[in-house]
Coordinates of C-alpha atoms and ligand atoms in Angstrom, one line a residue:
M1 CA 90.6 118.3 100.9
F2 CA 92.2 118.6 104.3
N3 CA 94.3 121.6 105.1
K4 CA 96.5 120.0 107.8
I5 CA 96.9 116.4 109.0
L6 CA 98.3 115.4 112.4
I7 CA 100.1 112.1 112.3
A8 CA 99.5 110.3 115.6
N9 CA 102.4 107.9 115.2
R10 CA 106.2 107.7 115.0
G11 CA 108.9 105.9 113.1
E12 CA 108.8 104.9 109.4
I13 CA 105.0 105.1 109.1
A14 CA 104.9 108.7 110.4
L15 CA 107.4 109.6 107.7
R16 CA 105.5 107.6 105.1
V17 CA 102.3 109.6 105.8
I18 CA 104.2 112.9 105.8
R19 CA 105.7 112.2 102.4
T20 CA 102.3 111.6 100.8
C21 CA 100.8 114.7 102.5
K22 CA 103.6 116.8 101.1
E23 CA 103.0 115.5 97.6
M24 CA 99.3 116.4 98.0
G25 CA 100.0 119.9 99.3
I26 CA 98.6 119.1 102.8
K27 CA 100.4 120.6 105.8
T28 CA 101.6 118.2 108.5
V29 CA 101.9 118.0 112.3
A30 CA 104.2 115.5 113.9
V31 CA 103.7 114.5 117.5
Y32 CA 106.6 113.0 119.4
S33 CA 107.7 111.7 122.8
Q34 CA 110.7 112.9 124.7
A35 CA 112.6 109.8 123.4
D36 CA 111.9 110.8 119.8
E37 CA 112.9 114.5 119.7
N38 CA 115.7 113.6 117.3
S39 CA 113.5 111.6 115.0
L40 CA 113.1 112.3 111.3
H41 CA 109.3 112.6 111.4
V42 CA 109.9 115.6 113.7
V43 CA 112.3 117.1 111.2
F44 CA 110.2 116.5 108.1
A45 CA 106.8 117.6 109.4
D46 CA 105.8 121.3 109.1
E47 CA 105.2 121.5 112.8
A48 CA 106.0 119.2 115.7
V49 CA 104.5 118.9 119.2
C50 CA 106.0 117.0 122.1
I51 CA 103.2 114.9 123.7
G52 CA 104.9 113.4 126.7
P53 CA 107.6 111.2 128.2
P54 CA 109.1 108.1 126.4
S55 CA 106.5 105.5 127.6
S56 CA 103.9 104.9 124.9
K57 CA 101.0 105.0 127.4
D58 CA 102.0 108.6 128.4
S59 CA 102.6 109.8 124.8
Y60 CA 101.6 108.0 121.6
L61 CA 98.6 106.4 123.5
K62 CA 97.6 109.5 125.4
I63 CA 94.5 110.6 123.6
S64 CA 94.1 113.9 125.6
N65 CA 97.6 115.0 124.7
I66 CA 97.2 114.2 121.0
M67 CA 93.9 116.0 120.9
S68 CA 95.5 119.1 122.5
A69 CA 98.2 119.0 119.9
A70 CA 95.6 118.8 117.1
Q71 CA 93.7 121.7 118.5
I72 CA 96.6 124.1 119.1
T73 CA 97.9 123.5 115.6
G74 CA 94.5 123.6 113.9
A75 CA 94.7 120.2 112.3
D76 CA 91.5 119.2 110.5
A77 CA 92.4 115.5 110.3
I78 CA 94.4 112.8 112.1
H79 CA 96.2 109.9 110.5
P80 CA 96.8 107.2 113.1
G81 CA 99.2 104.9 111.1
Y82 CA 99.3 101.4 112.4
G83 CA 99.5 100.2 116.0
F84 CA 99.1 102.7 118.9
L85 CA 95.6 104.3 118.5
A86 CA 94.9 103.1 114.9
E87 CA 92.1 100.7 116.1
N88 CA 90.9 102.5 119.2
A89 CA 87.2 103.2 119.1
D90 CA 87.4 105.9 121.8
F91 CA 90.0 107.8 119.8
S92 CA 88.0 107.6 116.6
E93 CA 84.9 108.8 118.4
I94 CA 86.7 111.7 120.2
C95 CA 88.1 112.9 116.9
G96 CA 84.6 113.0 115.5
E97 CA 83.3 114.9 118.5
H98 CA 86.0 117.6 117.9
N99 CA 85.3 117.9 114.2
I100 CA 88.6 116.4 113.3
K101 CA 88.4 113.7 110.6
F102 CA 89.9 110.4 111.8
I103 CA 91.5 108.8 108.7
G104 CA 90.5 105.4 109.7
P105 CA 87.4 103.3 110.7
S106 CA 84.4 104.6 112.5
P107 CA 84.0 103.5 116.2
D108 CA 81.2 101.2 115.1
M109 CA 83.4 99.5 112.5
I110 CA 86.3 99.1 115.0
N111 CA 83.9 97.5 117.5
R112 CA 82.4 95.1 114.8
M113 CA 85.7 94.0 113.4
G114 CA 87.7 94.2 116.7
D115 CA 85.4 91.5 118.1
K116 CA 86.9 88.6 116.1
S117 CA 84.0 86.1 116.6
L118 CA 81.5 88.8 115.6
A119 CA 83.5 89.7 112.6
K120 CA 83.6 86.0 111.6
E121 CA 79.9 85.7 112.1
T122 CA 79.3 88.8 110.0
M123 CA 81.4 87.4 107.1
R124 CA 79.9 83.9 107.4
Q125 CA 76.4 85.3 107.1
V126 CA 77.1 86.9 103.7
G127 CA 78.7 83.7 102.3
V128 CA 82.4 84.4 102.9
P129 CA 84.1 81.0 103.6
V130 CA 85.1 80.7 107.3
V131 CA 86.9 78.0 109.3
P132 CA 84.3 75.5 110.6
G133 CA 83.7 76.0 114.3
S134 CA 81.5 77.6 116.9
D135 CA 78.8 80.1 115.8
G136 CA 80.1 83.0 117.9
V137 CA 81.4 82.7 121.4
V138 CA 81.8 79.3 123.3
K139 CA 80.4 79.7 126.8
S140 CA 81.6 76.6 128.6
I141 CA 84.1 73.8 128.5
E142 CA 81.2 71.4 127.8
E143 CA 80.1 73.4 124.8
A144 CA 83.7 73.5 123.5
K145 CA 83.9 69.7 123.9
S146 CA 80.7 69.1 122.1
I147 CA 81.6 71.3 119.1
A148 CA 85.1 69.8 118.9
L149 CA 83.6 66.3 118.9
N150 CA 81.5 67.4 116.0
I151 CA 84.2 69.0 113.8
G152 CA 87.1 66.7 114.9
Y153 CA 90.4 67.4 116.5
P154 CA 92.7 69.3 116.3
V155 CA 90.9 72.5 117.2
I156 CA 92.0 76.0 118.2
L157 CA 90.5 78.3 120.9
K158 CA 90.9 82.0 120.2
A159 CA 90.1 85.1 122.2
S160 CA 87.2 87.1 120.7
A161 CA 89.0 90.3 121.7
G162 CA 92.3 89.0 120.4
G163 CA 94.0 88.9 117.1
G164 CA 97.6 88.4 116.1
G165 CA 98.0 85.3 118.2
K166 CA 97.3 86.4 121.8
G167 CA 95.0 84.2 123.8
M168 CA 95.2 81.3 121.4
R169 CA 95.4 77.6 122.3
I170 CA 95.7 74.6 120.0
V171 CA 94.0 71.5 121.3
W172 CA 95.1 68.2 119.8
E173 CA 92.7 65.9 121.8
E174 CA 89.8 66.0 124.2
S175 CA 91.9 65.4 127.3
E176 CA 93.6 68.8 126.8
I177 CA 90.6 71.0 126.2
K178 CA 89.7 71.8 129.8
N179 CA 93.1 73.2 130.6
A180 CA 93.4 75.0 127.2
F181 CA 90.0 76.6 127.7
Q182 CA 91.0 77.9 131.2
T183 CA 94.4 79.2 130.3
A184 CA 93.2 80.8 127.1
S185 CA 90.3 82.6 128.8
N186 CA 92.6 83.7 131.7
E187 CA 95.1 85.1 129.2
A188 CA 92.4 86.8 127.2
E189 CA 91.0 88.4 130.4
A190 CA 94.5 89.6 131.5
A191 CA 95.4 90.9 128.0
F192 CA 92.1 92.4 126.8
G193 CA 89.8 92.6 129.9
N194 CA 87.5 90.1 128.0
S195 CA 87.7 86.4 128.5
A196 CA 85.3 85.4 125.7
L197 CA 86.6 82.6 123.4
Y198 CA 85.5 81.0 120.1
L199 CA 86.5 77.7 118.6
E200 CA 87.7 76.6 115.2
K201 CA 89.0 73.6 113.4
F202 CA 92.8 73.9 113.5
I203 CA 94.3 74.2 110.0
V204 CA 97.6 72.4 110.5
S205 CA 100.0 74.0 108.0
P206 CA 98.3 77.1 106.6
R207 CA 99.6 80.0 104.6
H208 CA 98.6 83.5 105.6
V209 CA 97.2 85.4 102.6
E210 CA 95.4 88.7 102.9
I211 CA 93.5 90.9 100.5
Q212 CA 94.0 94.7 100.5
V213 CA 90.7 96.5 100.2
M214 CA 89.6 100.2 100.1
G215 CA 86.2 101.7 100.3
D216 CA 85.0 105.2 99.5
Q217 CA 82.0 107.3 100.6
F218 CA 80.1 106.4 97.4
G219 CA 79.8 102.7 98.3
N220 CA 82.6 101.6 96.0
V221 CA 84.9 98.8 97.5
Y222 CA 87.9 97.8 95.5
H223 CA 90.6 95.2 96.1
Y224 CA 94.3 95.6 95.2
G225 CA 95.3 92.0 95.1
E226 CA 96.8 89.8 97.9
R227 CA 99.8 89.7 100.1
D228 CA 101.3 86.5 101.3
C229 CA 102.6 86.9 104.8
T230 CA 103.4 83.3 105.6
V231 CA 107.0 84.0 106.8
Q232 CA 106.3 84.8 110.5
R233 CA 107.9 84.2 113.8
R234 CA 105.7 84.2 116.9
H235 CA 103.0 86.0 115.0
Q236 CA 105.5 88.7 113.9
K237 CA 105.6 88.9 110.1
L238 CA 109.1 89.1 108.7
I239 CA 108.6 88.9 104.9
E240 CA 105.6 89.8 102.8
E241 CA 105.1 89.6 99.1
S242 CA 102.6 90.2 96.3
P243 CA 101.4 88.3 94.5
S244 CA 101.5 85.1 96.6
P245 CA 103.8 82.4 95.2
V246 CA 101.0 79.9 95.5
I247 CA 97.7 81.6 94.6
T248 CA 96.3 81.0 91.1
P249 CA 94.4 83.7 89.2
E250 CA 91.1 81.7 89.9
V251 CA 91.7 81.5 93.6
R252 CA 92.7 85.2 93.7
E253 CA 89.5 86.2 92.0
K254 CA 87.4 84.1 94.4
M255 CA 89.2 85.4 97.5
A256 CA 89.0 89.0 96.4
S257 CA 85.3 88.7 95.5
A258 CA 84.6 87.2 99.0
A259 CA 86.6 90.1 100.6
I260 CA 84.7 92.7 98.7
K261 CA 81.3 91.1 99.4
G262 CA 82.1 91.0 103.1
C263 CA 83.2 94.7 103.1
Q264 CA 80.2 95.9 101.1
S265 CA 77.9 94.2 103.5
V266 CA 79.1 96.5 106.3
N267 CA 79.5 99.6 104.1
Y268 CA 83.2 99.5 104.7
E269 CA 85.1 102.8 104.1
G270 CA 88.8 103.4 103.9
A271 CA 91.7 101.0 103.9
G272 CA 91.2 97.5 105.2
T273 CA 92.8 94.0 105.1
V274 CA 90.8 90.8 105.0
E275 CA 92.9 88.0 106.3
F276 CA 92.6 84.4 105.2
L277 CA 94.2 81.1 106.0
V278 CA 94.9 79.0 102.9
D279 CA 95.4 75.2 103.2
K280 CA 97.4 72.8 101.0
D281 CA 94.5 72.5 98.5
L282 CA 94.2 76.3 98.2
N283 CA 90.9 76.3 100.1
F284 CA 90.7 79.7 101.9
Y285 CA 89.0 80.7 105.1
F286 CA 88.4 84.2 106.5
I287 CA 89.9 84.7 109.9
E288 CA 90.1 88.4 110.7
M289 CA 89.7 91.9 109.3
N290 CA 92.2 94.7 110.1
T291 CA 90.7 98.2 109.8
R292 CA 94.0 100.1 109.3
I293 CA 96.9 100.6 106.9
Q294 CA 99.3 97.8 107.5
V295 CA 103.1 97.6 107.8
E296 CA 103.3 95.5 104.6
H297 CA 101.2 97.9 102.4
P298 CA 104.1 98.9 100.2
V299 CA 104.2 95.6 98.3
T300 CA 100.7 96.2 97.2
E301 CA 101.7 99.8 96.2
M302 CA 104.5 98.4 94.1
V303 CA 102.5 95.9 92.1
N304 CA 99.6 98.3 91.6
N305 CA 101.7 101.4 91.1
L306 CA 99.4 103.2 93.5
D307 CA 99.9 105.3 96.7
L308 CA 97.6 103.7 99.2
I309 CA 98.1 106.5 101.8
K310 CA 96.9 108.9 99.1
Q311 CA 93.9 106.7 98.4
Q312 CA 93.1 106.7 102.2
I313 CA 93.3 110.5 102.4
L314 CA 91.2 110.9 99.2
A315 CA 88.5 108.5 100.5
A316 CA 88.4 110.1 104.0
S317 CA 87.9 113.6 102.5
G318 CA 85.0 112.4 100.4
N319 CA 86.7 111.8 97.0
K320 CA 86.5 108.9 94.7
I321 CA 89.4 106.4 94.8
E322 CA 91.1 104.5 92.0
D323 CA 90.2 101.0 91.1
I324 CA 92.5 98.2 90.0
S325 CA 91.7 98.5 86.3
K326 CA 95.4 99.1 85.4
G327 CA 96.1 95.5 86.5
L328 CA 98.8 94.1 88.7
R329 CA 102.4 94.3 87.4
G330 CA 105.4 92.3 88.4
H331 CA 106.3 91.0 91.9
S332 CA 107.2 92.8 95.1
I333 CA 108.7 91.6 98.4
E334 CA 109.1 93.4 101.7
F335 CA 111.8 92.5 104.3
R336 CA 111.3 93.8 107.8
I337 CA 114.6 95.1 109.2
N338 CA 114.3 94.9 113.0
A339 CA 116.8 95.9 115.6
E340 CA 116.9 92.3 116.8
D341 CA 119.6 89.6 116.9
P342 CA 118.4 86.7 114.8
A343 CA 121.4 84.6 116.1
N344 CA 120.1 85.0 119.7
G345 CA 116.4 84.3 119.5
F346 CA 115.6 87.7 117.9
R347 CA 116.4 89.4 121.1
P348 CA 115.9 93.2 120.9
S349 CA 119.1 95.2 120.0
P350 CA 118.5 98.9 120.5
G351 CA 121.3 101.4 120.6
K352 CA 123.4 103.7 118.5
I353 CA 123.8 103.2 114.7
E354 CA 127.6 103.7 114.2
Y355 CA 127.5 103.4 110.4
L356 CA 124.6 103.3 107.9
H357 CA 124.5 102.7 104.2
F358 CA 121.2 102.2 102.4
P359 CA 120.9 100.2 99.1
G360 CA 119.5 102.0 96.1
G361 CA 119.0 101.6 92.4
F362 CA 116.1 100.4 90.1
G363 CA 113.4 98.5 91.9
V364 CA 114.7 99.2 95.4
R365 CA 112.7 101.1 98.0
I366 CA 113.6 101.8 101.6
D367 CA 110.9 103.0 104.1
S368 CA 112.8 104.0 107.2
H369 CA 113.2 106.7 109.8
I370 CA 116.8 105.8 110.8
Y371 CA 120.0 107.8 109.8
N372 CA 123.7 107.6 110.5
E373 CA 124.5 107.9 114.2
Y374 CA 120.7 107.7 115.1
T375 CA 120.1 105.9 118.4
V376 CA 117.3 103.3 118.3
P377 CA 115.3 103.8 121.5
P378 CA 114.4 100.8 123.6
Y379 CA 110.7 101.8 124.2
Y380 CA 108.9 101.0 121.0
D381 CA 108.7 98.2 118.5
S382 CA 111.9 97.1 116.9
L383 CA 111.1 97.8 113.2
I384 CA 113.8 100.2 111.9
A385 CA 113.5 99.9 108.1
K386 CA 111.6 98.1 105.4
L387 CA 113.4 97.0 102.2
I388 CA 110.9 96.7 99.5
V389 CA 112.0 95.3 96.1
W390 CA 110.1 95.1 92.8
G391 CA 111.0 92.8 89.9
T392 CA 109.3 91.6 86.8
D393 CA 108.7 88.2 88.4
R394 CA 109.5 86.6 91.8
T395 CA 113.0 85.3 90.7
H396 CA 113.9 88.8 89.5
A397 CA 112.7 90.4 92.8
I398 CA 114.7 87.9 94.8
A399 CA 117.9 88.6 92.8
R400 CA 117.3 92.3 93.5
A401 CA 116.9 91.7 97.1
K402 CA 120.1 89.7 97.2
R403 CA 122.2 92.5 95.6
A404 CA 120.4 95.1 97.8
F405 CA 121.4 93.3 101.0
E406 CA 125.0 93.2 99.7
E407 CA 124.9 97.0 99.7
F408 CA 122.9 97.4 103.0
T409 CA 125.2 98.2 106.0
I410 CA 124.1 98.8 109.5
E411 CA 126.8 98.8 112.2
G412 CA 126.5 99.3 115.9
I413 CA 123.4 97.2 116.5
K414 CA 122.2 93.7 115.4
T415 CA 119.5 93.5 112.8
T416 CA 117.4 90.9 110.9
I417 CA 119.4 91.4 107.7
P418 CA 121.5 88.2 108.1
F419 CA 118.2 86.3 108.6
H420 CA 116.8 87.6 105.4
Q421 CA 120.0 86.9 103.5
K422 CA 119.8 83.2 104.6
V423 CA 116.1 82.9 103.7
I424 CA 116.6 84.2 100.2
E425 CA 119.2 81.5 99.6
N426 CA 117.0 78.7 101.0
A427 CA 115.5 76.2 98.5
H428 CA 112.2 76.0 100.3
F429 CA 111.8 79.8 100.1
L430 CA 112.8 79.9 96.5
N431 CA 110.3 77.1 95.6
G432 CA 107.5 78.7 97.7
D433 CA 107.5 75.5 99.7
Y434 CA 106.7 76.6 103.3
D435 CA 103.9 77.4 105.7
T436 CA 103.4 79.4 108.9
N437 CA 105.4 76.8 110.9
S438 CA 108.4 76.8 108.6
I439 CA 110.5 79.6 110.1
D440 CA 113.3 77.2 111.4
K441 CA 113.2 75.3 108.0
L442 CA 113.8 78.7 106.2
F443 CA 116.5 80.0 108.6
N444 CA 118.7 76.9 108.9
Ligands
MV4_1 C1 94.6 79.7 112.9 C2 95.6 78.8 112.5 C3 95.2 77.5 112.1 N1 93.9 77.2 112.2 N2 93.4 79.3 112.9 C4 97.6 83.2 114.1 C5 97.4 84.7 114.4 C6 96.0 85.0 114.0 N3 96.0 86.0 112.9 C7 95.4 83.7 113.5 N4 96.5 82.7 113.6 C8 96.3 81.4 113.2 N5 95.0 81.0 113.2 C9 93.0 78.1 112.6 N6 91.7 77.8 112.6 C10 96.9 79.2 112.4 C11 97.3 80.5 112.8 C12 98.6 80.9 112.7 C13 99.6 80.3 113.5 C14 99.2 79.4 114.5 C15 100.1 78.8 115.4 C16 101.5 79.1 115.2 C17 101.9 80.0 114.2 C18 100.9 80.6 113.4 C19 101.3 81.5 112.5 C20 100.4 82.1 111.7 C21 99.0 81.8 111.8

């Protein structure tokens, strides 16, 4: 087992990892930017090293500074959390070269899965259902036209190096495809330095459902059920839950088997998420694989009664991990509390928290790095807390969320709490009757 883990991240996920390390008797090193010197991850870690000025590119993304921090503190492993360097192949490789275990994917796995058209091809070849479309990259507007003619409009062009919505264009009819191809490839080149696109049939009103998987060094790959992340705005997830309100046991079994088959075919190790689109008839199609722990992992922890960060650390240090034989229990929902104003287009709202009160009680979990009189810095993402509720069923979980939000008080900045309070009173949400385009329907 590791002696000392450096957490190459900030905010709630840095704290989340520190908590599990402490429970496992592993020492911890926090790294922080000058904007985060008053952060809780700095307080709760055994040691802390400043790695640069506020800007992410000079601190949390600065590989040389993080490696120096690991070497001077004698860390034998690095946990990257999510975002920042979590899916950076160079970082994963450099850790290996310095004999520091990267608690995340190998450089090879990052490259395979980071290329979305290659990942899709890999999955398709082992029989995982994928959205009909191009086999790999589309090289020209003519080729795009010919494939689209074959599968029928609407279609969607996606950046191979993309993911999470960047470099995507929906094309409703042939007259739009030339322009869409050019703007999507330009956007992809500017954002990722790679203009490659692939093409798919556009699924008009899908749900986003993902399977949590974990692999160990003995070739075991287990799944821990699904998360439904359909409540999103501009590709930012706002609410996630497990189980999905629409997935049947039969569909869950098929989706999970497909996810495991795909992961076993590439000898997947560690935590991963296999993302699917689900249509109205509950047909599911692989779209992407994420090779990291995700923001929404707690809902999976709650229904499995299992610490996923602990499983990641166990797997990375060469131990066996736990399977799902205990079964899934109850229903869990996560609400992302962002420092944003939902009444004004979710505009960022950093600043000083003048008063804070967290909810508590049975079935209520808060993962957060904020505290009373903490100042939310403007430099990083706006997530300041996650409210995770557990109930015996979905109705019970929603009732808990409602009473938890009545206790939850954050003054001094705007947050997404009023958005969530509206959503959990909305009949469409209560009935599970929504898709990825429903955000306005749920908030009004
Ligand atoms: C799609 C799709 C429909 N059809 N692919 C969005 C982010 C990335 N993870 C994949 N995404 C989508 N891919 C096909 N073939 C719908 C989405 C999608 C979406 C698209 C437009 C507007 C909002 C969306 C929200 C979630 C998913």
